[in-house]
């Protein structure tokens, strides 16, 4: 098996290369942040649409069934008071992954985020077996909580997203060498995992 080695003392040859690496890493963080924000605010577009439906002028708007607005508002209120059981029950009843109805897909993302915030990680893990959104939210949640062992177990089972989350966690806690070993053990041929370590090392050396 071919292994890709990274020299701990290697530095980019030019300022342009270092700048490109820093830019790439910043983009990576921005993408992750955007993913988390999407999960946390999945219901926002639905809220705006339903609010507009409820308050539309004219006979057509007045005759519209406003029950969807009611469940959404109830779920939002439950979320705000951290009544996770009620919020999850309401949202999950209107959720469908990859639905042709965008509002149901948004509710699915909202459902996955609620499970993470309610710390129902076992339930989220079940969904992650078949659901890519649950898998991403689970790995992000484990990373946020610093659950290194859980991420390692998932990476050992072949979850590449868990490996990337584990490597970032180790690098962010000043353990780049451990991150490098983790990549060698769990994904020696995974170029992206190697790039994460290399970028962190480059930033670290540039900051010194």
JSON list of C-alpha atoms in Angstrom, two decimals:
[
{"chain": "A", "resi": 1, "resn": "UNK", "atom": "CA", "xyz": [0.00, 0.00, 0.00]},
{"chain": "A", "resi": 2, "resn": "UNK", "atom": "CA", "xyz": [1.41, 3.34, -1.02]},
{"chain": "A", "resi": 3, "resn": "UNK", "atom": "CA", "xyz": [1.76, 5.81, 1.81]},
{"chain": "A", "resi": 4, "resn": "UNK", "atom": "CA", "xyz": [2.12, 9.55, 1.45]},
{"chain": "A", "resi": 5, "resn": "UNK", "atom": "CA", "xyz": [4.67, 11.02, 3.82]},
{"chain": "A", "resi": 6, "resn": "UNK", "atom": "CA", "xyz": [4.72, 14.57, 5.08]},
{"chain": "A", "resi": 7, "resn": "UNK", "atom": "CA", "xyz": [7.99, 16.00, 6.29]},
{"chain": "A", "resi": 8, "resn": "UNK", "atom": "CA", "xyz": [7.47, 17.87, 9.59]},
{"chain": "A", "resi": 9, "resn": "UNK", "atom": "CA", "xyz": [10.14, 20.41, 8.75]},
{"chain": "A", "resi": 10, "resn": "UNK", "atom": "CA", "xyz": [9.06, 21.17, 5.23]},
{"chain": "A", "resi": 11, "resn": "UNK", "atom": "CA", "xyz": [7.98, 24.72, 4.45]},
{"chain": "A", "resi": 12, "resn": "UNK", "atom": "CA", "xyz": [6.39, 26.09, 1.27]},
{"chain": "A", "resi": 13, "resn": "UNK", "atom": "CA", "xyz": [8.97, 27.30, -1.19]},
{"chain": "A", "resi": 14, "resn": "UNK", "atom": "CA", "xyz": [7.46, 30.69, -1.92]},
{"chain": "A", "resi": 15, "resn": "UNK", "atom": "CA", "xyz": [5.26, 33.27, -0.28]},
{"chain": "A", "resi": 16, "resn": "UNK", "atom": "CA", "xyz": [2.71, 32.60, -3.03]},
{"chain": "A", "resi": 17, "resn": "UNK", "atom": "CA", "xyz": [2.49, 28.93, -2.09]},
{"chain": "A", "resi": 18, "resn": "UNK", "atom": "CA", "xyz": [2.04, 29.78, 1.59]},
{"chain": "A", "resi": 19, "resn": "UNK", "atom": "CA", "xyz": [-0.62, 32.33, 0.72]},
{"chain": "A", "resi": 20, "resn": "UNK", "atom": "CA", "xyz": [-2.45, 29.78, -1.41]},
{"chain": "A", "resi": 21, "resn": "UNK", "atom": "CA", "xyz": [-2.39, 27.22, 1.39]},
{"chain": "A", "resi": 22, "resn": "UNK", "atom": "CA", "xyz": [-3.69, 29.74, 3.92]},
{"chain": "A", "resi": 23, "resn": "UNK", "atom": "CA", "xyz": [-6.42, 30.77, 1.50]},
{"chain": "A", "resi": 24, "resn": "UNK", "atom": "CA", "xyz": [-7.41, 27.13, 0.94]},
{"chain": "A", "resi": 25, "resn": "UNK", "atom": "CA", "xyz": [-7.59, 26.46, 4.68]},
{"chain": "A", "resi": 26, "resn": "UNK", "atom": "CA", "xyz": [-9.68, 29.56, 5.28]},
{"chain": "A", "resi": 27, "resn": "UNK", "atom": "CA", "xyz": [-12.06, 28.42, 2.54]},
{"chain": "A", "resi": 28, "resn": "UNK", "atom": "CA", "xyz": [-12.28, 25.00, 4.14]},
{"chain": "A", "resi": 29, "resn": "UNK", "atom": "CA", "xyz": [-13.25, 26.55, 7.50]},
{"chain": "A", "resi": 30, "resn": "UNK", "atom": "CA", "xyz": [-15.74, 28.84, 5.77]},
{"chain": "A", "resi": 31, "resn": "UNK", "atom": "CA", "xyz": [-17.38, 25.86, 4.07]},
{"chain": "A", "resi": 32, "resn": "UNK", "atom": "CA", "xyz": [-17.66, 24.01, 7.39]},
{"chain": "A", "resi": 33, "resn": "UNK", "atom": "CA", "xyz": [-19.11, 27.07, 9.08]},
{"chain": "A", "resi": 34, "resn": "UNK", "atom": "CA", "xyz": [-21.61, 27.51, 6.29]},
{"chain": "A", "resi": 35, "resn": "UNK", "atom": "CA", "xyz": [-22.69, 23.88, 6.58]},
{"chain": "A", "resi": 36, "resn": "UNK", "atom": "CA", "xyz": [-23.29, 24.28, 10.33]},
{"chain": "A", "resi": 37, "resn": "UNK", "atom": "CA", "xyz": [-25.19, 27.51, 9.80]},
{"chain": "A", "resi": 38, "resn": "UNK", "atom": "CA", "xyz": [-27.36, 25.84, 7.15]},
{"chain": "A", "resi": 39, "resn": "UNK", "atom": "CA", "xyz": [-28.22, 23.05, 9.57]},
{"chain": "A", "resi": 40, "resn": "UNK", "atom": "CA", "xyz": [-28.98, 25.46, 12.41]},
{"chain": "A", "resi": 41, "resn": "UNK", "atom": "CA", "xyz": [-31.19, 27.76, 10.34]},
{"chain": "A", "resi": 42, "resn": "UNK", "atom": "CA", "xyz": [-32.78, 25.24, 8.00]},
{"chain": "A", "resi": 43, "resn": "UNK", "atom": "CA", "xyz": [-36.25, 26.40, 8.96]},
{"chain": "A", "resi": 44, "resn": "UNK", "atom": "CA", "xyz": [-35.69, 30.09, 8.30]},
{"chain": "A", "resi": 45, "resn": "UNK", "atom": "CA", "xyz": [-36.74, 30.09, 4.64]},
{"chain": "A", "resi": 46, "resn": "UNK", "atom": "CA", "xyz": [-39.77, 28.01, 5.52]},
{"chain": "A", "resi": 47, "resn": "UNK", "atom": "CA", "xyz": [-40.71, 30.48, 8.25]},
{"chain": "A", "resi": 48, "resn": "UNK", "atom": "CA", "xyz": [-40.58, 33.40, 5.84]},
{"chain": "A", "resi": 49, "resn": "UNK", "atom": "CA", "xyz": [-42.65, 31.57, 3.25]},
{"chain": "A", "resi": 50, "resn": "UNK", "atom": "CA", "xyz": [-45.30, 30.49, 5.74]},
{"chain": "A", "resi": 51, "resn": "UNK", "atom": "CA", "xyz": [-45.45, 33.93, 7.31]},
{"chain": "A", "resi": 52, "resn": "UNK", "atom": "CA", "xyz": [-46.06, 35.46, 3.89]},
{"chain": "A", "resi": 53, "resn": "UNK", "atom": "CA", "xyz": [-48.80, 32.90, 3.20]},
{"chain": "A", "resi": 54, "resn": "UNK", "atom": "CA", "xyz": [-50.56, 33.70, 6.46]},
{"chain": "A", "resi": 55, "resn": "UNK", "atom": "CA", "xyz": [-50.46, 37.45, 5.90]},
{"chain": "A", "resi": 56, "resn": "UNK", "atom": "CA", "xyz": [-51.15, 37.54, 2.15]},
{"chain": "A", "resi": 57, "resn": "UNK", "atom": "CA", "xyz": [-53.83, 40.06, 1.15]},
{"chain": "A", "resi": 58, "resn": "UNK", "atom": "CA", "xyz": [-56.92, 39.03, -0.78]},
{"chain": "A", "resi": 59, "resn": "UNK", "atom": "CA", "xyz": [-59.42, 36.21, -0.70]},
{"chain": "A", "resi": 60, "resn": "UNK", "atom": "CA", "xyz": [-56.97, 33.50, -1.83]},
{"chain": "A", "resi": 61, "resn": "UNK", "atom": "CA", "xyz": [-54.63, 34.21, 1.07]},
{"chain": "A", "resi": 62, "resn": "UNK", "atom": "CA", "xyz": [-57.48, 34.45, 3.55]},
{"chain": "A", "resi": 63, "resn": "UNK", "atom": "CA", "xyz": [-58.80, 31.04, 2.57]},
{"chain": "A", "resi": 64, "resn": "UNK", "atom": "CA", "xyz": [-55.44, 29.28, 2.83]},
{"chain": "A", "resi": 65, "resn": "UNK", "atom": "CA", "xyz": [-55.03, 26.60, 5.47]},
{"chain": "A", "resi": 66, "resn": "UNK", "atom": "CA", "xyz": [-52.69, 28.04, 8.10]},
{"chain": "A", "resi": 67, "resn": "UNK", "atom": "CA", "xyz": [-52.10, 24.78, 9.98]},
{"chain": "A", "resi": 68, "resn": "UNK", "atom": "CA", "xyz": [-48.51, 24.42, 8.65]},
{"chain": "A", "resi": 69, "resn": "UNK", "atom": "CA", "xyz": [-47.74, 27.82, 10.17]},
{"chain": "A", "resi": 70, "resn": "UNK", "atom": "CA", "xyz": [-49.08, 26.66, 13.48]},
{"chain": "A", "resi": 71, "resn": "UNK", "atom": "CA", "xyz": [-46.88, 23.56, 13.68]},
{"chain": "A", "resi": 72, "resn": "UNK", "atom": "CA", "xyz": [-43.83, 25.56, 12.66]},
{"chain": "A", "resi": 73, "resn": "UNK", "atom": "CA", "xyz": [-44.45, 28.24, 15.26]},
{"chain": "A", "resi": 74, "resn": "UNK", "atom": "CA", "xyz": [-45.06, 25.61, 17.92]},
{"chain": "A", "resi": 75, "resn": "UNK", "atom": "CA", "xyz": [-41.80, 23.84, 17.01]},
{"chain": "A", "resi": 76, "resn": "UNK", "atom": "CA", "xyz": [-39.89, 27.12, 17.03]},
{"chain": "A", "resi": 77, "resn": "UNK", "atom": "CA", "xyz": [-41.33, 28.03, 20.44]},
{"chain": "A", "resi": 78, "resn": "UNK", "atom": "CA", "xyz": [-40.43, 24.59, 21.81]},
{"chain": "A", "resi": 79, "resn": "UNK", "atom": "CA", "xyz": [-36.89, 24.96, 20.48]},
{"chain": "A", "resi": 80, "resn": "UNK", "atom": "CA", "xyz": [-36.51, 28.35, 22.13]},
{"chain": "A", "resi": 81, "resn": "UNK", "atom": "CA", "xyz": [-37.54, 27.01, 25.52]},
{"chain": "A", "resi": 82, "resn": "UNK", "atom": "CA", "xyz": [-35.33, 23.93, 24.92]},
{"chain": "A", "resi": 83, "resn": "UNK", "atom": "CA", "xyz": [-38.24, 21.52, 25.03]},
{"chain": "A", "resi": 84, "resn": "UNK", "atom": "CA", "xyz": [-36.44, 19.12, 22.73]},
{"chain": "A", "resi": 85, "resn": "UNK", "atom": "CA", "xyz": [-39.02, 16.32, 22.88]},
{"chain": "A", "resi": 86, "resn": "UNK", "atom": "CA", "xyz": [-41.79, 18.58, 21.64]},
{"chain": "A", "resi": 87, "resn": "UNK", "atom": "CA", "xyz": [-39.64, 20.32, 19.02]},
{"chain": "A", "resi": 88, "resn": "UNK", "atom": "CA", "xyz": [-38.28, 17.05, 17.61]},
{"chain": "A", "resi": 89, "resn": "UNK", "atom": "CA", "xyz": [-41.73, 15.45, 17.49]},
{"chain": "A", "resi": 90, "resn": "UNK", "atom": "CA", "xyz": [-43.21, 18.40, 15.58]},
{"chain": "A", "resi": 91, "resn": "UNK", "atom": "CA", "xyz": [-40.34, 18.83, 13.13]},
{"chain": "A", "resi": 92, "resn": "UNK", "atom": "CA", "xyz": [-39.77, 15.14, 12.40]},
{"chain": "A", "resi": 93, "resn": "UNK", "atom": "CA", "xyz": [-43.45, 14.76, 11.44]},
{"chain": "A", "resi": 94, "resn": "UNK", "atom": "CA", "xyz": [-42.88, 17.23, 8.59]},
{"chain": "A", "resi": 95, "resn": "UNK", "atom": "CA", "xyz": [-39.38, 16.13, 7.56]},
{"chain": "A", "resi": 96, "resn": "UNK", "atom": "CA", "xyz": [-38.23, 14.13, 4.57]},
{"chain": "A", "resi": 97, "resn": "UNK", "atom": "CA", "xyz": [-34.67, 13.80, 3.32]},
{"chain": "A", "resi": 98, "resn": "UNK", "atom": "CA", "xyz": [-34.24, 14.84, -0.33]},
{"chain": "A", "resi": 99, "resn": "UNK", "atom": "CA", "xyz": [-37.94, 15.55, -0.65]},
{"chain": "A", "resi": 100, "resn": "UNK", "atom": "CA", "xyz": [-39.15, 17.25, -3.82]},
{"chain": "A", "resi": 101, "resn": "UNK", "atom": "CA", "xyz": [-40.80, 19.68, -1.41]},
{"chain": "A", "resi": 102, "resn": "UNK", "atom": "CA", "xyz": [-37.99, 22.02, -0.26]},
{"chain": "A", "resi": 103, "resn": "UNK", "atom": "CA", "xyz": [-39.78, 22.79, 3.00]},
{"chain": "A", "resi": 104, "resn": "UNK", "atom": "CA", "xyz": [-39.80, 19.10, 3.99]},
{"chain": "A", "resi": 105, "resn": "UNK", "atom": "CA", "xyz": [-36.10, 18.79, 3.18]},
{"chain": "A", "resi": 106, "resn": "UNK", "atom": "CA", "xyz": [-35.35, 21.90, 5.24]},
{"chain": "A", "resi": 107, "resn": "UNK", "atom": "CA", "xyz": [-37.33, 20.36, 8.09]},
{"chain": "A", "resi": 108, "resn": "UNK", "atom": "CA", "xyz": [-35.17, 17.25, 7.79]},
{"chain": "A", "resi": 109, "resn": "UNK", "atom": "CA", "xyz": [-32.00, 19.33, 8.24]},
{"chain": "A", "resi": 110, "resn": "UNK", "atom": "CA", "xyz": [-33.67, 21.07, 11.17]},
{"chain": "A", "resi": 111, "resn": "UNK", "atom": "CA", "xyz": [-34.54, 17.67, 12.66]},
{"chain": "A", "resi": 112, "resn": "UNK", "atom": "CA", "xyz": [-30.89, 16.52, 12.48]},
{"chain": "A", "resi": 113, "resn": "UNK", "atom": "CA", "xyz": [-29.73, 19.73, 14.15]},
{"chain": "A", "resi": 114, "resn": "UNK", "atom": "CA", "xyz": [-32.29, 19.36, 16.94]},
{"chain": "A", "resi": 115, "resn": "UNK", "atom": "CA", "xyz": [-31.08, 15.82, 17.64]},
{"chain": "A", "resi": 116, "resn": "UNK", "atom": "CA", "xyz": [-27.52, 17.11, 17.97]},
{"chain": "A", "resi": 117, "resn": "UNK", "atom": "CA", "xyz": [-28.48, 20.03, 20.20]},
{"chain": "A", "resi": 118, "resn": "UNK", "atom": "CA", "xyz": [-30.60, 17.74, 22.37]},
{"chain": "A", "resi": 119, "resn": "UNK", "atom": "CA", "xyz": [-27.52, 15.49, 22.68]},
{"chain": "A", "resi": 120, "resn": "UNK", "atom": "CA", "xyz": [-29.43, 12.54, 21.28]},
{"chain": "A", "resi": 121, "resn": "UNK", "atom": "CA", "xyz": [-26.25, 11.26, 19.70]},
{"chain": "A", "resi": 122, "resn": "UNK", "atom": "CA", "xyz": [-27.33, 7.62, 19.71]},
{"chain": "A", "resi": 123, "resn": "UNK", "atom": "CA", "xyz": [-30.43, 8.52, 17.72]},
{"chain": "A", "resi": 124, "resn": "UNK", "atom": "CA", "xyz": [-28.38, 10.67, 15.39]},
{"chain": "A", "resi": 125, "resn": "UNK", "atom": "CA", "xyz": [-25.94, 7.79, 14.96]},
{"chain": "A", "resi": 126, "resn": "UNK", "atom": "CA", "xyz": [-28.81, 5.54, 13.85]},
{"chain": "A", "resi": 127, "resn": "UNK", "atom": "CA", "xyz": [-29.85, 8.05, 11.20]},
{"chain": "A", "resi": 128, "resn": "UNK", "atom": "CA", "xyz": [-26.21, 8.39, 10.13]},
{"chain": "A", "resi": 129, "resn": "UNK", "atom": "CA", "xyz": [-26.19, 4.77, 8.96]},
{"chain": "A", "resi": 130, "resn": "UNK", "atom": "CA", "xyz": [-28.25, 5.72, 5.91]},
{"chain": "A", "resi": 131, "resn": "UNK", "atom": "CA", "xyz": [-28.44, 9.53, 5.92]},
{"chain": "A", "resi": 132, "resn": "UNK", "atom": "CA", "xyz": [-25.52, 11.69, 4.77]},
{"chain": "A", "resi": 133, "resn": "UNK", "atom": "CA", "xyz": [-26.93, 14.80, 6.50]},
{"chain": "A", "resi": 134, "resn": "UNK", "atom": "CA", "xyz": [-27.15, 12.97, 9.81]},
{"chain": "A", "resi": 135, "resn": "UNK", "atom": "CA", "xyz": [-23.61, 11.69, 9.32]},
{"chain": "A", "resi": 136, "resn": "UNK", "atom": "CA", "xyz": [-22.24, 15.19, 8.69]},
{"chain": "A", "resi": 137, "resn": "UNK", "atom": "CA", "xyz": [-24.12, 16.65, 11.65]},
{"chain": "A", "resi": 138, "resn": "UNK", "atom": "CA", "xyz": [-22.99, 13.81, 13.90]},
{"chain": "A", "resi": 139, "resn": "UNK", "atom": "CA", "xyz": [-19.32, 14.25, 12.99]},
{"chain": "A", "resi": 140, "resn": "UNK", "atom": "CA", "xyz": [-19.59, 18.01, 13.45]},
{"chain": "A", "resi": 141, "resn": "UNK", "atom": "CA", "xyz": [-21.22, 17.48, 16.85]},
{"chain": "A", "resi": 142, "resn": "UNK", "atom": "CA", "xyz": [-18.52, 15.04, 17.96]},
{"chain": "A", "resi": 143, "resn": "UNK", "atom": "CA", "xyz": [-15.87, 17.52, 16.83]},
{"chain": "A", "resi": 144, "resn": "UNK", "atom": "CA", "xyz": [-17.54, 20.39, 18.70]},
{"chain": "A", "resi": 145, "resn": "UNK", "atom": "CA", "xyz": [-17.65, 18.29, 21.87]},
{"chain": "A", "resi": 146, "resn": "UNK", "atom": "CA", "xyz": [-14.03, 17.14, 21.52]},
{"chain": "A", "resi": 147, "resn": "UNK", "atom": "CA", "xyz": [-15.09, 13.48, 21.43]},
{"chain": "A", "resi": 148, "resn": "UNK", "atom": "CA", "xyz": [-11.87, 12.13, 19.99]},
{"chain": "A", "resi": 149, "resn": "UNK", "atom": "CA", "xyz": [-12.49, 8.45, 20.76]},
{"chain": "A", "resi": 150, "resn": "UNK", "atom": "CA", "xyz": [-15.92, 8.46, 19.10]},
{"chain": "A", "resi": 151, "resn": "UNK", "atom": "CA", "xyz": [-14.51, 10.10, 15.97]},
{"chain": "A", "resi": 152, "resn": "UNK", "atom": "CA", "xyz": [-11.67, 7.59, 15.87]},
{"chain": "A", "resi": 153, "resn": "UNK", "atom": "CA", "xyz": [-14.12, 4.70, 16.12]},
{"chain": "A", "resi": 154, "resn": "UNK", "atom": "CA", "xyz": [-16.17, 6.08, 13.26]},
{"chain": "A", "resi": 155, "resn": "UNK", "atom": "CA", "xyz": [-13.03, 6.66, 11.19]},
{"chain": "A", "resi": 156, "resn": "UNK", "atom": "CA", "xyz": [-11.94, 3.08, 11.83]},
{"chain": "A", "resi": 157, "resn": "UNK", "atom": "CA", "xyz": [-15.32, 1.98, 10.43]},
{"chain": "A", "resi": 158, "resn": "UNK", "atom": "CA", "xyz": [-14.56, 3.82, 7.20]},
{"chain": "A", "resi": 159, "resn": "UNK", "atom": "CA", "xyz": [-16.25, 7.19, 7.76]},
{"chain": "A", "resi": 160, "resn": "UNK", "atom": "CA", "xyz": [-13.98, 9.66, 5.93]},
{"chain": "A", "resi": 161, "resn": "UNK", "atom": "CA", "xyz": [-15.85, 12.64, 7.37]},
{"chain": "A", "resi": 162, "resn": "UNK", "atom": "CA", "xyz": [-15.09, 11.39, 10.87]},
{"chain": "A", "resi": 163, "resn": "UNK", "atom": "CA", "xyz": [-11.41, 11.05, 9.95]},
{"chain": "A", "resi": 164, "resn": "UNK", "atom": "CA", "xyz": [-11.30, 14.66, 8.75]},
{"chain": "A", "resi": 165, "resn": "UNK", "atom": "CA", "xyz": [-13.06, 15.85, 11.91]},
{"chain": "A", "resi": 166, "resn": "UNK", "atom": "CA", "xyz": [-10.62, 13.85, 14.05]},
{"chain": "A", "resi": 167, "resn": "UNK", "atom": "CA", "xyz": [-7.58, 15.26, 12.23]},
{"chain": "A", "resi": 168, "resn": "UNK", "atom": "CA", "xyz": [-8.88, 18.83, 12.62]},
{"chain": "A", "resi": 169, "resn": "UNK", "atom": "CA", "xyz": [-9.56, 18.26, 16.31]},
{"chain": "A", "resi": 170, "resn": "UNK", "atom": "CA", "xyz": [-6.02, 16.99, 16.91]},
{"chain": "A", "resi": 171, "resn": "UNK", "atom": "CA", "xyz": [-4.47, 19.83, 14.93]},
{"chain": "A", "resi": 172, "resn": "UNK", "atom": "CA", "xyz": [-6.59, 22.47, 16.64]},
{"chain": "A", "resi": 173, "resn": "UNK", "atom": "CA", "xyz": [-5.38, 21.20, 20.01]},
{"chain": "A", "resi": 174, "resn": "UNK", "atom": "CA", "xyz": [-1.72, 21.48, 18.97]},
{"chain": "A", "resi": 175, "resn": "UNK", "atom": "CA", "xyz": [-1.30, 17.77, 18.27]},
{"chain": "A", "resi": 176, "resn": "UNK", "atom": "CA", "xyz": [-0.31, 17.83, 14.62]},
{"chain": "A", "resi": 177, "resn": "UNK", "atom": "CA", "xyz": [2.05, 14.88, 15.06]},
{"chain": "A", "resi": 178, "resn": "UNK", "atom": "CA", "xyz": [-0.80, 12.78, 16.47]},
{"chain": "A", "resi": 179, "resn": "UNK", "atom": "CA", "xyz": [-2.97, 13.91, 13.59]},
{"chain": "A", "resi": 180, "resn": "UNK", "atom": "CA", "xyz": [-0.30, 12.75, 11.15]},
{"chain": "A", "resi": 181, "resn": "UNK", "atom": "CA", "xyz": [-0.13, 9.35, 12.85]},
{"chain": "A", "resi": 182, "resn": "UNK", "atom": "CA", "xyz": [-3.91, 9.07, 12.76]},
{"chain": "A", "resi": 183, "resn": "UNK", "atom": "CA", "xyz": [-3.90, 9.66, 9.01]},
{"chain": "A", "resi": 184, "resn": "UNK", "atom": "CA", "xyz": [-1.15, 7.08, 8.52]},
{"chain": "A", "resi": 185, "resn": "UNK", "atom": "CA", "xyz": [-3.11, 4.53, 10.54]},
{"chain": "A", "resi": 186, "resn": "UNK", "atom": "CA", "xyz": [-6.67, 5.25, 9.37]},
{"chain": "A", "resi": 187, "resn": "UNK", "atom": "CA", "xyz": [-6.31, 6.72, 5.89]},
{"chain": "A", "resi": 188, "resn": "UNK", "atom": "CA", "xyz": [-2.78, 6.46, 4.50]},
{"chain": "A", "resi": 189, "resn": "UNK", "atom": "CA", "xyz": [-4.05, 6.94, 0.94]},
{"chain": "A", "resi": 190, "resn": "UNK", "atom": "CA", "xyz": [-6.48, 9.74, 1.79]},
{"chain": "A", "resi": 191, "resn": "UNK", "atom": "CA", "xyz": [-4.95, 12.79, 0.12]},
{"chain": "A", "resi": 192, "resn": "UNK", "atom": "CA", "xyz": [-7.42, 15.22, 1.68]},
{"chain": "A", "resi": 193, "resn": "UNK", "atom": "CA", "xyz": [-6.59, 14.06, 5.22]},
{"chain": "A", "resi": 194, "resn": "UNK", "atom": "CA", "xyz": [-2.88, 14.58, 4.49]},
{"chain": "A", "resi": 195, "resn": "UNK", "atom": "CA", "xyz": [-3.66, 18.06, 3.12]},
{"chain": "A", "resi": 196, "resn": "UNK", "atom": "CA", "xyz": [-5.45, 19.05, 6.34]},
{"chain": "A", "resi": 197, "resn": "UNK", "atom": "CA", "xyz": [-2.35, 18.17, 8.39]},
{"chain": "A", "resi": 198, "resn": "UNK", "atom": "CA", "xyz": [-0.02, 19.91, 5.93]},
{"chain": "A", "resi": 199, "resn": "UNK", "atom": "CA", "xyz": [-2.09, 23.10, 5.96]},
{"chain": "A", "resi": 200, "resn": "UNK", "atom": "CA", "xyz": [-2.21, 23.25, 9.75]},
{"chain": "A", "resi": 201, "resn": "UNK", "atom": "CA", "xyz": [1.56, 22.75, 9.91]},
{"chain": "A", "resi": 202, "resn": "UNK", "atom": "CA", "xyz": [2.07, 25.46, 7.32]},
{"chain": "A", "resi": 203, "resn": "UNK", "atom": "CA", "xyz": [-0.08, 27.92, 9.26]},
{"chain": "A", "resi": 204, "resn": "UNK", "atom": "CA", "xyz": [1.65, 26.99, 12.50]},
{"chain": "A", "resi": 205, "resn": "UNK", "atom": "CA", "xyz": [5.12, 27.53, 11.06]},
{"chain": "A", "resi": 206, "resn": "UNK", "atom": "CA", "xyz": [4.02, 30.80, 9.45]},
{"chain": "A", "resi": 207, "resn": "UNK", "atom": "CA", "xyz": [2.70, 32.13, 12.75]},
{"chain": "A", "resi": 208, "resn": "UNK", "atom": "CA", "xyz": [6.01, 31.54, 14.54]}
]
